[in-house]
């Protein structure tokens, strides 16, 4: 574990940027048509539940990284291999986000640029930042959070001034009942983006004031959920359900509809900044978790030595994980949630919590008796 | 905050300290006057500016004495009136020869006098302008402070002008400089420590801080870093700056320098230290944070709305000078869709005849401008106007008419140039000047993508900097709400109750609660008279 | 450590050099497309006519004389089976890269719109990353799209700009036309409950004079594009035109009127009193009961008296109330006429279907397939208009009242 401390506000900023990271850009929960915003809110509640599981675990072992308390709960060998699986999971997710990001960038702005170059540049920047440690990352997060919300605020104003918002597009509410909404929540939003918060189990032990972990994270999740919901509401009300469904990046199309005073048009750069900054923090946090965890498992010091190798793995994985973008998306929608997200984000933590609970109760009994 | 300071080999310090002392062999003075004088002559190579005046004082006893001083460094009138005259005219009726002690206690009406027994102490005193008095038969010399000679008078600071505020600026003399600050902060807890740095130059360096407000660990750290320095010469505070900075490889300054006594006083009050170096009007201040480079002393004297607006302007200006040309390059070579149609057509029309890619065009113009600027700074003032005429003609007119560059590019370069002049701190302006070229390269290869990545690296780098352990980007990151009052915004002074949390220690209350916002009753909007209230 | 930094820097530098600049495009190498016209030739192939900006001639001259006298635009055309092919074939004629990001106008000929519809051509524009989905779409009414594209215009040197501005201002001031963007058309095409309605443009004068510089050297250009009617679409194909008051009625119903002017007859004089509409709000709703639909339009509008040709006592509130009724009738008749026309063509251009979708989602699922034919076309229409005359200008009664 790095010898560093972060403040509550920094944790909040990281949670928010992480959540918005790539979820901001895609049509989240569009399976439920105009009720996508409900799906996001439900996903947020699911995310809160997942967080509570993690939080209880954290409460049992407030000073340890998950890689350490896994060993305490499951025994050394088993714990180490389980945490190693988690590290692989984080690396895989980092690669996924990186691929998402690279593909998006190439689709709308840098058509002729090879994916490898775009991803390499991005990973270089990320690895450099990660090697500076969590404190620097957290401070950068603080600054960029203000920046992103400033952009978002001005973007919202511009959209409103363009007069393209038509809230009628959100009606009728619950056209097909709750079924598609629940289905979409369970299939998608609960894992992505909210369940991915599992990576923060690696970050919260750094918080200076451990009492604040719960409140800060909850506020962070709620604010991010509401932000995502608002973005989706804007997307649907401006583009309509059909166009949102067909868009690879609805937010981009939404931003492109801005036309104010014949001058402020085609503000694609807004989208690009959101894309790059969001992608940066998401990948960086995954890689940071992977680096610090791996260093912890194999007792590598200093952990920053692992940044470049793991960065390289993420880069190569991101290049080889799919042969085209639709395939990549398909994997993300139909395979990854059940094969990876479900066990790693829900089943495993819940089991772990149960074990930790039993173990600690036994412990207490022994202590008193 | 124990992790802030790297515990680097403290044993190394001690060693160098010992070595320093050994430089001159510890040799006591001789009791024979001639030997002493001869020794001085050989040591200084019989330099012509060393004045050695031998005479006999208390003529009755025929005691030989000598006065040694450096011409030009001493105030010759003082030497004449207060040293030579009293000694030569000492009462001839005296029954005993005047002893050394008598001389100090009774005869010489000078303030600062001390006895010196060792050559190691004698030479520095002599070289700094003291007058040395030898008396035959004593292996002790008297050193009297008679520094003087030519000095620049206190003038208005050249580099940091303020419209409203003190017109005094520092000079090259360290004593004057210290006194200028003392005159502002008349408080015994304004502490100073002096040391000499520079194996050859023996430059006087003074640390000044407010005891009880400045953090002791920072002062201790500063002392340590200064002691570690072992170079031959310190010609300017910039020399020291490079040795005591936390991150010397960064493009950003982690120490502030000022020519203004009021700015130094203000910073001392916030808990910073000041580092005076003899021979330069620039005083180093630390620890600093990034936002400080966007502040000017007048901000505190003007209305706070205006100051805040000006500070935002300065930040904007900084960004323009950083990414102005890069944005132009990125927009015209990668993201033409973002430029409004009419503007794009106008730019395209101008670029039709330009034979270079945008990047090369921008590079040519920027480099030309940097050359002009460099030429302008070194030029004698009389030729300065010639440079600007050439610059204006070459860049503004001829290049455009010849079709080498487009008028739009000239506009961009001009705005960038003005912006970089408008940045209040020169040291941050030159960082932007250099980074601008990096941003231009990243924009030329990857458009806005490259620029945003560059920007992220820049922010990460800024966040990773520390100045004497204080995070460079504080109070923005780490975010300290209480300190926001004096960052890019400046709240009213009465709301600025605390000193910056990271810089000053526990003693951080600036003003009592009761000071608060001044609200005289008469000026509130609806005045109800007392009687009416009572009814 | 130092070596590592060195290697890192080397890698970075190489990356920079390697990249070369894949996606880089210098302005000098771009042909800025300002407008795209699409026609159908006799063989059934698409003919694309692209208007390119000559930047030097639009902005006037900087470097010495000579500029500013050529054409502001150059026009090239190419034939192909799809839009992408046209775009590629254009490359054999144009010396630069085609750049679509500033193409603000798409003109589709009525022949093409009638025969093939707009569906097959819009996908290319929709998919392309550079093409703006905010580009204005118009239909060439009784003209070839190529002719509209070729016609040079005065004042606004870029013909594409002229068309867009014309459309925008006429929508704002008169209200019988609509500035429809690509994204709107696509949205309407995919929406079950609403069909597209696109403005038409006609070429006044002959096309052969329009493409010569001499056309704009005259104070009254011989050939100029003019706004002409609104095209009704059904399932992506052009089915008819409405114009004049009917067109304005359609725009009322769509709640797109910003300002306009309504005339009523009074005291035997035709169009005797004019109301300048300053703001209005229109809402529509639909209810479906027993297989019949009821279409409701509710208009609230405010305005000032702009002109009187007959003496009326404008000081009298009763008279004003009377006038208000007259205006209401006028607006009502325009709206009814527009809806009737759409019903005759069996195309719901107003979005009444969407209103059903919102208010009765269950019913809509059942009837959406044949909404246009079975329900919209046969629906009852109810229009309610409220006109409020607020002010009467600088004068109260006209001088006509006192004239001898």
Coordinates of C-alpha atoms in Angstrom, one line a residue, chain B residues 63 409 511:
Chain B
X63 CA 53.0 52.7 20.1
X409 CA -1.7 33.9 -38.1
X511 CA -8.2 38.8 12.4

